[in-house]
Coordinates of C-alpha atoms and ligand atoms in Angstrom, one line a residue:
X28 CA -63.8 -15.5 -52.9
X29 CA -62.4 -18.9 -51.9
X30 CA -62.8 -20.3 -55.1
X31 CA -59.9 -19.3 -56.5
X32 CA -57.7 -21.5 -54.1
X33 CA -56.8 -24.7 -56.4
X34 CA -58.1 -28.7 -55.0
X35 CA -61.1 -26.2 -53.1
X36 CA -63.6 -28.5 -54.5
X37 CA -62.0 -32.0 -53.8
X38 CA -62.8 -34.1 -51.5
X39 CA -59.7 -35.0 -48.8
X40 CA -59.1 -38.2 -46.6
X41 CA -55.6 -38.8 -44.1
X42 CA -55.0 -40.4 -41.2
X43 CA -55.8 -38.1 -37.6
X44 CA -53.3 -40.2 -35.4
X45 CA -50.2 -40.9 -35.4
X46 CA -48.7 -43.5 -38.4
X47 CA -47.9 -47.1 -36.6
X48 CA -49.8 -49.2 -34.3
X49 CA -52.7 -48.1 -32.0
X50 CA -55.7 -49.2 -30.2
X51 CA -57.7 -47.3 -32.5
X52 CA -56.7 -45.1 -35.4
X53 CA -58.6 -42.1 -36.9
X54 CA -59.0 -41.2 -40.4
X55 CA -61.1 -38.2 -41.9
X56 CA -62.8 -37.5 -44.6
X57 CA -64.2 -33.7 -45.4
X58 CA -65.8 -32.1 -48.6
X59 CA -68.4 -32.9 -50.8
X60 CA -68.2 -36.4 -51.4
X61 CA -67.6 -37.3 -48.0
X62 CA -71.0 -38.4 -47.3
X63 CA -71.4 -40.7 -50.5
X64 CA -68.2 -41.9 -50.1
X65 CA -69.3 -43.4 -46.6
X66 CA -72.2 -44.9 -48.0
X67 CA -70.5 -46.7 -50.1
X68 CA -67.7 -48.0 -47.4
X69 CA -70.3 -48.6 -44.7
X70 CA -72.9 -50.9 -46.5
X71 CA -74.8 -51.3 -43.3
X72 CA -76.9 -47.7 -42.9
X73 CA -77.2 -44.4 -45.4
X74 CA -74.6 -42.5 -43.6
X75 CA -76.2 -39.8 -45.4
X76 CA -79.9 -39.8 -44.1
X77 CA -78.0 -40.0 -40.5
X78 CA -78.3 -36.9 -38.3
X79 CA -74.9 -34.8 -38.0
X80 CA -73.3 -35.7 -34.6
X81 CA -74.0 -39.3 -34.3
X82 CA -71.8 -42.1 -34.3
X83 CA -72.8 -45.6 -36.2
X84 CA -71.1 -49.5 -35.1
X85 CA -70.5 -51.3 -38.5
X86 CA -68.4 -53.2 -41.2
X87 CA -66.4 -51.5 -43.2
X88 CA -66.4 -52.8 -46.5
X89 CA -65.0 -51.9 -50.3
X90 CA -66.2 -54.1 -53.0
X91 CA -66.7 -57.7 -51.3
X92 CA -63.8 -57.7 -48.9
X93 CA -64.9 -56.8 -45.1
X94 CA -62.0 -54.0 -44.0
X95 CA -62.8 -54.0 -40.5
X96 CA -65.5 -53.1 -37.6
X97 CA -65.5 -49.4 -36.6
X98 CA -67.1 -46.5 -35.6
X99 CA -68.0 -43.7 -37.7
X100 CA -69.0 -40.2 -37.0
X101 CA -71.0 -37.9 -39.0
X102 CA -70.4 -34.1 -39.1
X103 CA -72.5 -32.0 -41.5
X104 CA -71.8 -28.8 -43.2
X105 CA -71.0 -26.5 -41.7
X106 CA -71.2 -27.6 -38.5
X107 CA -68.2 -29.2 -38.7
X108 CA -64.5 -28.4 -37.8
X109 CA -63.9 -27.8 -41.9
X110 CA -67.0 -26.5 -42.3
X111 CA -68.1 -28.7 -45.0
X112 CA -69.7 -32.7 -44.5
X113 CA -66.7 -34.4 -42.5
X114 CA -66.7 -38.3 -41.7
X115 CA -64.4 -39.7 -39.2
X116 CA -63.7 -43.2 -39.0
X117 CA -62.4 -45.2 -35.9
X118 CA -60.9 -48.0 -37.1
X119 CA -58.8 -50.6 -35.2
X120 CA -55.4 -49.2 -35.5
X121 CA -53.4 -51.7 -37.3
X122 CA -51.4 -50.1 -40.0
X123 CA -52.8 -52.3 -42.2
X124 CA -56.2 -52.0 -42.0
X125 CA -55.5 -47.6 -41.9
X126 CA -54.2 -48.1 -45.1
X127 CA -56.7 -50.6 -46.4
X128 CA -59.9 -48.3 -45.6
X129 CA -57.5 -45.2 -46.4
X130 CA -57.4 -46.7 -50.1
X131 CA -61.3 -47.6 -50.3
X132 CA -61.3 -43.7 -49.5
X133 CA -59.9 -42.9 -52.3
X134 CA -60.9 -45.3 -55.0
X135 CA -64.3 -43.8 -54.2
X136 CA -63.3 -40.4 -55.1
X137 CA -61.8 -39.0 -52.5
X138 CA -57.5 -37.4 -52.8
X139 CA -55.2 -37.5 -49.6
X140 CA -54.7 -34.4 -47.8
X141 CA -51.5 -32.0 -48.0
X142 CA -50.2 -31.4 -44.2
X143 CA -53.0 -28.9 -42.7
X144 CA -55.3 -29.2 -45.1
X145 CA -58.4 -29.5 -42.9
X146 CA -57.4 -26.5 -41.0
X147 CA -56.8 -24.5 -44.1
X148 CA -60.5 -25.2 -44.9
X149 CA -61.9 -24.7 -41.7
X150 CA -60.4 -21.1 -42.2
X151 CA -60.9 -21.0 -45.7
X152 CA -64.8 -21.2 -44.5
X153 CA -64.7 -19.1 -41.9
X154 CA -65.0 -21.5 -38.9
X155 CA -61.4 -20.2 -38.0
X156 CA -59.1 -16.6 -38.4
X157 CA -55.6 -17.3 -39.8
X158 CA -54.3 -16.4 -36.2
X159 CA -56.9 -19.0 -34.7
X160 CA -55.6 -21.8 -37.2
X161 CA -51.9 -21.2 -36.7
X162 CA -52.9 -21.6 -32.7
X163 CA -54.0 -25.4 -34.0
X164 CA -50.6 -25.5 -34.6
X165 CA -49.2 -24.5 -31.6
X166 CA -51.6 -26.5 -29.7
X167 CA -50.4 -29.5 -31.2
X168 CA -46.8 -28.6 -30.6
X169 CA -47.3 -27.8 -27.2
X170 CA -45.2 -29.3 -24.8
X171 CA -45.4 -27.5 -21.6
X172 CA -48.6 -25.6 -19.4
X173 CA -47.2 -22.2 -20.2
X174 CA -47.0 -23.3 -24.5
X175 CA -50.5 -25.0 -23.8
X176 CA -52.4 -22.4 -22.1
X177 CA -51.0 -19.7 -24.9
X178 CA -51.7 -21.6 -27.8
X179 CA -55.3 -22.7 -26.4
X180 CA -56.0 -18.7 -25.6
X181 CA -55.4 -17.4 -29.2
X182 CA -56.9 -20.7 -30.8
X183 CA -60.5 -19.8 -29.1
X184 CA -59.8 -16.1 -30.6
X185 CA -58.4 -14.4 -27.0
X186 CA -55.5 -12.4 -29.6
X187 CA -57.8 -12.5 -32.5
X188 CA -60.5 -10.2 -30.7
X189 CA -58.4 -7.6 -29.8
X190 CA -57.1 -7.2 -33.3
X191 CA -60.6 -7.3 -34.9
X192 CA -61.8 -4.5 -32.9
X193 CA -59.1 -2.1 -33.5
X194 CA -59.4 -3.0 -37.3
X195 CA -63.4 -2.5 -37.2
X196 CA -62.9 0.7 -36.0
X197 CA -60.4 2.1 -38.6
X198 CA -62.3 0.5 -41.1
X199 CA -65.0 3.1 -40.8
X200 CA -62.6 5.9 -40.7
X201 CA -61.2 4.7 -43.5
X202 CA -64.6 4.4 -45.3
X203 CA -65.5 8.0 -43.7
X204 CA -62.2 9.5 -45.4
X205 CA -62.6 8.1 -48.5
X206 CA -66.2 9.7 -48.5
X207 CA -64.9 13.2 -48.0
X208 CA -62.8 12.7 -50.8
X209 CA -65.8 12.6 -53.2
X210 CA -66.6 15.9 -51.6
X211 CA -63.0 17.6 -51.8
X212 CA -64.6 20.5 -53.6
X213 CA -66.9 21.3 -50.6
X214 CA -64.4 21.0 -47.9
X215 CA -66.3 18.6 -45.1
X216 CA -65.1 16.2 -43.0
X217 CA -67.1 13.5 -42.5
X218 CA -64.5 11.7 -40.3
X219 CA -64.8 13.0 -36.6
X220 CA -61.4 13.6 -36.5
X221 CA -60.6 13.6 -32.7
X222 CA -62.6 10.6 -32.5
X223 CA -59.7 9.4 -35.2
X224 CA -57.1 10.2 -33.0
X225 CA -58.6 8.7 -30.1
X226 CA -58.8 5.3 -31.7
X227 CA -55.5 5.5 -33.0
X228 CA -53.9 6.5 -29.5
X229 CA -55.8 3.3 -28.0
X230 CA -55.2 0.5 -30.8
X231 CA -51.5 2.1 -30.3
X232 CA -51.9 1.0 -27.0
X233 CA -53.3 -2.4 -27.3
X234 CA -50.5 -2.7 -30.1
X235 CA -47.4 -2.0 -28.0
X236 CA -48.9 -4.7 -25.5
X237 CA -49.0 -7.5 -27.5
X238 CA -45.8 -6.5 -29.3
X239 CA -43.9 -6.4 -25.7
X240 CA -45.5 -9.7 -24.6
X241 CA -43.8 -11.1 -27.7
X242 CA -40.7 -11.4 -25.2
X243 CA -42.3 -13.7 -23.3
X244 CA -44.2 -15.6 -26.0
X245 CA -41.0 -16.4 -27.5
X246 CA -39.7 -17.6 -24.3
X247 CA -43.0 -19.9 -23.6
X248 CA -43.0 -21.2 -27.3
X249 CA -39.2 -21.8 -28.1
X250 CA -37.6 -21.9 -24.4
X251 CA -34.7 -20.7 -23.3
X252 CA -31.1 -21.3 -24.3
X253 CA -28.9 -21.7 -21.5
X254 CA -25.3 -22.2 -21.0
X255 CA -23.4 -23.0 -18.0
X256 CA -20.3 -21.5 -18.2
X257 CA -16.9 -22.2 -15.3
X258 CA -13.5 -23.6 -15.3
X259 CA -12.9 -27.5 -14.9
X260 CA -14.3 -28.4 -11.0
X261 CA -16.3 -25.5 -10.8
X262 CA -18.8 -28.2 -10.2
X263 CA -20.7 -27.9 -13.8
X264 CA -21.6 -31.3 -14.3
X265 CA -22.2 -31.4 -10.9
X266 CA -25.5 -28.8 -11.0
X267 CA -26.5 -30.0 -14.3
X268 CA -27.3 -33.6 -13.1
X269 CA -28.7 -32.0 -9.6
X270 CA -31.3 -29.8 -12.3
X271 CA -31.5 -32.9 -14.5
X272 CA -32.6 -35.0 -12.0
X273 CA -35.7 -32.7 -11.1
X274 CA -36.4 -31.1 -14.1
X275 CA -35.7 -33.9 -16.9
X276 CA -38.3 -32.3 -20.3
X277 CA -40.1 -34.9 -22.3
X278 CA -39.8 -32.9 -25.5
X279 CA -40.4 -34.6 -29.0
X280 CA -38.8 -32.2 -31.1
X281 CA -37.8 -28.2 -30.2
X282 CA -38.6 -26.3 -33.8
X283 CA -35.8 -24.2 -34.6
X284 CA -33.0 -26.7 -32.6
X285 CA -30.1 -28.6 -33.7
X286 CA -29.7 -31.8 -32.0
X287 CA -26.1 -31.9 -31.8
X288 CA -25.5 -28.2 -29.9
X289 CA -28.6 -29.1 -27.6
X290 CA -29.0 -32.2 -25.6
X291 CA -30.6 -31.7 -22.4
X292 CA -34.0 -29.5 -21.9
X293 CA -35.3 -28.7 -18.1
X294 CA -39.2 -27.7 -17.8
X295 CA -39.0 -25.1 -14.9
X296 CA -42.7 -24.2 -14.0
X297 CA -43.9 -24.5 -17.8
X298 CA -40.8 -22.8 -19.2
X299 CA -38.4 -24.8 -21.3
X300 CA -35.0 -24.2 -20.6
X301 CA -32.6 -25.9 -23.2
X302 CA -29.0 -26.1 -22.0
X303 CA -26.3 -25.7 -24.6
X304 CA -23.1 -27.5 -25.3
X305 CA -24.0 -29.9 -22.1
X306 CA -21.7 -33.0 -24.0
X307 CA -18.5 -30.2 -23.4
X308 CA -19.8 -30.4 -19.9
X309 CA -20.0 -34.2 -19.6
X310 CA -16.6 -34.7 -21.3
X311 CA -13.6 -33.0 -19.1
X312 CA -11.1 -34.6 -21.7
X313 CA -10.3 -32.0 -25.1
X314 CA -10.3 -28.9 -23.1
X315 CA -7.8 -29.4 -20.8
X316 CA -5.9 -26.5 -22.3
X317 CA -7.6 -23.1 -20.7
X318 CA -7.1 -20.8 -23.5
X319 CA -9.0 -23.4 -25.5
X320 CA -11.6 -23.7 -22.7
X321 CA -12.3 -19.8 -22.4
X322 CA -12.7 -19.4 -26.0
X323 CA -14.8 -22.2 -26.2
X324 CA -17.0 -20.8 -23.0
X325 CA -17.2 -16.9 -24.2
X326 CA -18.7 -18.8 -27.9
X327 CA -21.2 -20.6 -25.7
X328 CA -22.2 -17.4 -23.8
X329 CA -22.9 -15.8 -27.1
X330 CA -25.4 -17.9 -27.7
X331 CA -27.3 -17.9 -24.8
X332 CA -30.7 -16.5 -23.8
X333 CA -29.0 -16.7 -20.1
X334 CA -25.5 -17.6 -18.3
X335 CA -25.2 -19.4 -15.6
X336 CA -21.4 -18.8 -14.3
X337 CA -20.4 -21.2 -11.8
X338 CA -17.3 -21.1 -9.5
X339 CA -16.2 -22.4 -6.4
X340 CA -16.7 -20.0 -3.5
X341 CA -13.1 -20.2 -2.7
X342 CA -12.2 -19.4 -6.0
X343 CA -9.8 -16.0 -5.9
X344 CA -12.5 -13.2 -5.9
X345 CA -10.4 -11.0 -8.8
X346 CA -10.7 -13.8 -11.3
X347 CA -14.5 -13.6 -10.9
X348 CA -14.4 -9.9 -11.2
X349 CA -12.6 -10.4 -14.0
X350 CA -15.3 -12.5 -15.6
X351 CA -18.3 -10.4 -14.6
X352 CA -16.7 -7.5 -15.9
X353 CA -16.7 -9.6 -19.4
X354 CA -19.9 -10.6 -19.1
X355 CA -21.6 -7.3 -18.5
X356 CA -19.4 -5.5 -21.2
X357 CA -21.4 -8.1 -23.5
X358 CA -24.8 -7.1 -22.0
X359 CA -25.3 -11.0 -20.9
X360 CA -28.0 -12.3 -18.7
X361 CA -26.2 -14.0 -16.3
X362 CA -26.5 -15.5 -12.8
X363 CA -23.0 -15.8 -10.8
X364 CA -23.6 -19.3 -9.3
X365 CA -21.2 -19.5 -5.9
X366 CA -21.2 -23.1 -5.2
X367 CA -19.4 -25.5 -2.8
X368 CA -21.4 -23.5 -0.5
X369 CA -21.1 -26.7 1.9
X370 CA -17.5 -26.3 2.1
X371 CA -17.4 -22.3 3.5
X372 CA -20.1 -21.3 6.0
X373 CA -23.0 -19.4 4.0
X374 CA -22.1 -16.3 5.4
X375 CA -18.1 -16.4 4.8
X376 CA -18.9 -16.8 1.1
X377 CA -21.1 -13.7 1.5
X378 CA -18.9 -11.6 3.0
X379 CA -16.6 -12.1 -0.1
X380 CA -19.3 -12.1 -3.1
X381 CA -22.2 -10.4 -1.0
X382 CA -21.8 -7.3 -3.7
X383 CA -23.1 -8.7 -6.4
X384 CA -26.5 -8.3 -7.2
X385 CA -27.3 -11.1 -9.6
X386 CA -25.1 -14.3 -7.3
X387 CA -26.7 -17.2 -5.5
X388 CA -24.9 -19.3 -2.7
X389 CA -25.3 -22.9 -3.8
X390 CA -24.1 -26.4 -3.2
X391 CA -24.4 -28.4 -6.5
X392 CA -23.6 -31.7 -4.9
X393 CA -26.0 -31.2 -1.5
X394 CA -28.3 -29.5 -3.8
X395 CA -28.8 -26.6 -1.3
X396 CA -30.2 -23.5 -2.8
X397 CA -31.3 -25.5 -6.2
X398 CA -34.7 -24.4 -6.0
X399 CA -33.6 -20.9 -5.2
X400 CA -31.5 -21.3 -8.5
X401 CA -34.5 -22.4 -10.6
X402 CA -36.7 -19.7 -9.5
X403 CA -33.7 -17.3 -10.1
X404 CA -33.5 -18.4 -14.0
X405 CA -37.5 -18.2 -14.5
X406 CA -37.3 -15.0 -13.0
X407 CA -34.3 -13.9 -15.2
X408 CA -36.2 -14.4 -18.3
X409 CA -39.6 -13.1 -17.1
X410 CA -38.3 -10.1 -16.5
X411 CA -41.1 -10.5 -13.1
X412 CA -43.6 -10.4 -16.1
X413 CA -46.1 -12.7 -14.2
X414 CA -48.2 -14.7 -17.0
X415 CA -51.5 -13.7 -17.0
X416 CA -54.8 -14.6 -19.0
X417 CA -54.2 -11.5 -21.3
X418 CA -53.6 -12.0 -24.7
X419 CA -49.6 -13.4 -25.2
X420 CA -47.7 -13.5 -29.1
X421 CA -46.2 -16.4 -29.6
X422 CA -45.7 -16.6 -33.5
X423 CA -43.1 -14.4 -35.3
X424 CA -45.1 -13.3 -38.7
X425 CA -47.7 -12.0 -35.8
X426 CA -44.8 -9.6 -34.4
X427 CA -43.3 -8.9 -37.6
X428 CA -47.0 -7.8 -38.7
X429 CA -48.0 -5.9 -35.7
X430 CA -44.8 -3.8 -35.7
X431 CA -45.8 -3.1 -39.1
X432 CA -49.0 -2.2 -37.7
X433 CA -47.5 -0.1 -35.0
X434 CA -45.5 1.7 -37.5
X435 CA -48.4 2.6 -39.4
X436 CA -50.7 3.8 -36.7
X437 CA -47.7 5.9 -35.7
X438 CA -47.8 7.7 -39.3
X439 CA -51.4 8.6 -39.3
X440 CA -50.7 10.1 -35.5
X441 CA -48.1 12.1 -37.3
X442 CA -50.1 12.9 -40.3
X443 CA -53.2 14.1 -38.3
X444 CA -50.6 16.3 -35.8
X445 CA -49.3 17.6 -39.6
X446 CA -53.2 18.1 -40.8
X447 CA -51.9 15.5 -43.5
X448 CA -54.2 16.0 -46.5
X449 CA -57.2 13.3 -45.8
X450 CA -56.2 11.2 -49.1
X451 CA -52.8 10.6 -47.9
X452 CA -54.6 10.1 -44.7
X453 CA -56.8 7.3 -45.8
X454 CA -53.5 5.7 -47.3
X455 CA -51.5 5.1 -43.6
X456 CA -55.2 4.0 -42.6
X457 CA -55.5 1.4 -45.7
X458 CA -51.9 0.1 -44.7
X459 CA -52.2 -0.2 -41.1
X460 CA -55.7 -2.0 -41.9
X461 CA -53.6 -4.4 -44.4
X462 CA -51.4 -5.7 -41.7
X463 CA -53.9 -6.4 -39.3
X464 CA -55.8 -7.9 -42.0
X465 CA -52.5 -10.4 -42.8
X466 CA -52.5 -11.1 -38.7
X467 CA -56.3 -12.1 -39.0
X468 CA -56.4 -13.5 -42.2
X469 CA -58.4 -11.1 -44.2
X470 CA -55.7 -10.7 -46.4
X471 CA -53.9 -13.4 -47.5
X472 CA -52.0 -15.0 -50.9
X473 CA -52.1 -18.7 -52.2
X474 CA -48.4 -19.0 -51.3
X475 CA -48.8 -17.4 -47.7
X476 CA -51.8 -19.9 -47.0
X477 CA -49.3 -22.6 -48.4
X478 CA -46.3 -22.0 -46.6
X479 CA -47.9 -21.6 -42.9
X480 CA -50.4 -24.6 -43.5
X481 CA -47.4 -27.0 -44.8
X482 CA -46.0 -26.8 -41.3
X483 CA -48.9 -28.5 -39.8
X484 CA -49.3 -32.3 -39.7
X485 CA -51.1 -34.8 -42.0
X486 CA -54.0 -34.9 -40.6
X487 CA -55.0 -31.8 -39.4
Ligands
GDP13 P1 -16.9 -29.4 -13.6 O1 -15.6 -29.8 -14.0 O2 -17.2 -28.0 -13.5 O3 -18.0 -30.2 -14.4 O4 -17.0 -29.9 -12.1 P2 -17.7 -31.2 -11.5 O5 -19.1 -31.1 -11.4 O6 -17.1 -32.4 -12.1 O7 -17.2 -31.1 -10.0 C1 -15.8 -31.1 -9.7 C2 -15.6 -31.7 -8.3 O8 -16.3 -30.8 -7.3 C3 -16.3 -33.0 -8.0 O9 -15.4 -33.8 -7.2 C4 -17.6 -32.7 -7.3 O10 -18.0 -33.8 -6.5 C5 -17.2 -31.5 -6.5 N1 -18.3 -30.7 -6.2 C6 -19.3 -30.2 -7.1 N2 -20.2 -29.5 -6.4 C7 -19.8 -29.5 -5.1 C8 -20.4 -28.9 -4.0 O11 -21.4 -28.2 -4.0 N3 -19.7 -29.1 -2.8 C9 -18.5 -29.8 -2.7 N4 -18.0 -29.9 -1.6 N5 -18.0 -30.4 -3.8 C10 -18.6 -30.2 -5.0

């Protein structure tokens, strides 16, 4: 079935780590040729007659010229992570020498890979699902617990299995349906139908659950937006260095983020929180003018995932009601942020604000109540959803797909309830199975497989 994916049969070579210098730098080889091609780089044993899963010290050589001294590992179809023979050679990681071997790679025969190439094979043979393979993905783009421990669940198939289950089961109604239809004259039904229904009430189920956890996947994978919102001396730049100083992310690159609207990211407890607009914090110089400041703020707000409004406790309590008012009549999740705390005794400042529901007491500059705060904004975008092992979506053409799948598996409830006629039956079960079959990979294009492996690295 596979063969009609162009550059199936080549074999493909790139470099594993990282471009520029290292102590040691990987570079793989997987298909065919892989095997031959390493005898001819690694004069001093027949890679080939070696068992799979052992490693071999030598010279690398092409023609006369020695390239370097390195390690090599042998991986034999299919127990491999393509599936087909793989080599991987640890070379010393000069950038040089990399590129040296990379070329003796391919002058015996070998093509460089496209971005995620390896993966695409290792699915392409089975060794993965399409859901499993984007999870390589994910994996590699992890950059908290929470983004690691979701990606590593659906790569080892936790999301996968629940999927395959539900479409194993419609499969054979399906098949049983279509049977009856050879028999229309006769009038049977092959297909138990309350059995039918039972399925489709629990894949329903099981559906709904790993559509709502999107939420929450979407919050572990691309973080949270925040803005903190407040008029000059509300102690804004104040707060953000007190969460700064604790919470500073070490993040590469956020997919989906422009550099210029977002500059500072805090990891709470795994959960990336990316503050917006923090340079019109840090500079207290254009907005001087409040018109131009409000307009500016209620923009920011819009964009949020969550609003942090900060005032001074002895602020005039109308103004804030005023604000919250606003903020509610734009359904915004928001946390009133009372600060200066230090300056009014706790309970004076709750005697004035004490009504509202969503406020915390703070001091930004004695950071009192800062840890409150953070567990206060994790809460406010877990909903109390408490992350557990179950199975979380993370990826967007997964939702999109499963509510597809929902939609479907609503229609064939509908049809049944109707006493639908069993061929139009067989069509809502054919669908619904399509769409779990795009999750999973059962039914894919050359462009699909294209478009999600391109987003991978060289390499992989
Ligand atoms: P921004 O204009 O909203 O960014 O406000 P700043 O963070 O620059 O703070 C304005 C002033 O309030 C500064 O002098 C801060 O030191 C002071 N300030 C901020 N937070 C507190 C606090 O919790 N207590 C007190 N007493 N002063 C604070």
């Amino acid at each position: 079935m596979h063969t009609q994916f162009t550059g199936w049969d080549d074999t493909i070579a790139a470099l594993a780590t990282p471009p520029g210098v290292g102590a040691i730098g990987v570079i793989r080889i997987s298909g065919k040729a892989a095997l031959a091609i390493a005898d001819n780089i690694f004069p001093a044993k027949k890679i080939s007659l070696q068992p799979s899963h052992t490693l071999h010290v030598g010279l690398l050589k092409h023609n006369e010229t020695v390239l370097d001294e390195a390690v090599v590992a042998v991986f034999k179809e299919p127990r491999s992570y393509t599936g087909e023979d793989v080599i991987e050679i640890s070379c010393h990681g000069s950038n040089y020498i990399l590129q040296q071997v990379l070329q003796a790679i391919t002058s015996n025969g070998a093509r460089l890979a496209k971005p995620g190439e390896f993966t695409q094979r290792a699915f392409l043979n089975g060794k993965l699902d399409l859901a499993q393979a984007e999870a390589v993905a994910d994996l590699i783009a992890s950059n908290t617990e929470a983004s690691k421990r979701a990606a590593l669940g659906s790569m080892r198939g936790g999301f996968s299995g629940a999927l395959k289950a539900v479409r194993e089961q419609l499969l054979k109604f399906a098949a049983l349906i279509e049977l009856e239809l050879d028999f229309s004259q006769e009038d049977v039904e092959f297909a138990d139908r309350s059995a039918l229904y039972a399925v489709v009430n629990e894949a329903a189920l099981a559906v709904h659950k790993l559509i709502s956890s999107f939420q929450l996947g979407n919050v572990i994978k691309n973080g949270v937006s925040v803005a903190i919102i407040g008029k000059p001396n509300a102690g804004k730049s104040t707060l953000l260095n007190a969460l700064l100083n604790e919470n500073r992310a070490i993040v590469s690159d956020i997919p989906g983020t422009t550099r210029d609207t977002i500059e500072e990211v805090l990891n709470i407890d795994g959960i990336l929180f990316r503050l917006i607009d923090t340079a019109g914090i840090r500079k207290h110089t254009s907005d001087i003018i409040e018109t131009a400041g409000i307009e500016r703020s209620i923009e920011k707000m819009k964009q949020a995932d969550l609003v942090l409004y900060i005032f001074d406790v002895q602020d005039d309590a109308d103004e804030i009601e005023t604000r919250v008012q606003e903020m509610k009549a734009q359904s915004l999740n928001y946390i009133l942020v009372a600060n200066k705390i230090d300056r009014l005794n706790d309970a004076e400042g709750r005697r004035i604000f004490g009504h509202y529901d969503k406020i915390i007491f703070i001091s930004a500059k004695d950071g009192l109540h800062t840890e409150t705060l953070k567990e206060r904004m994790t809460d406010a975008v877990l909903h109390g959803k408490i992350q557990t092992e179950s199975s979380i979506v993370t990826n967007a053409r997964h939702y999109h797909a499963l509510k597809e799948v929902a939609t479907s598996l609503e229609d064939i409830r509908l049809g049944m309830n109707n006493n639908l006629a069993s061929d139009l039956l067989a069509l809502d079960i054919r669908r619904c199975l399509h769409y779990l079959g795009e999750i999973t990979g059962q039914v894919t294009n050359e462009d699909m497989l294209d478009y999600i492996f391109s987003k991978f690295c060289i390499g992989k």
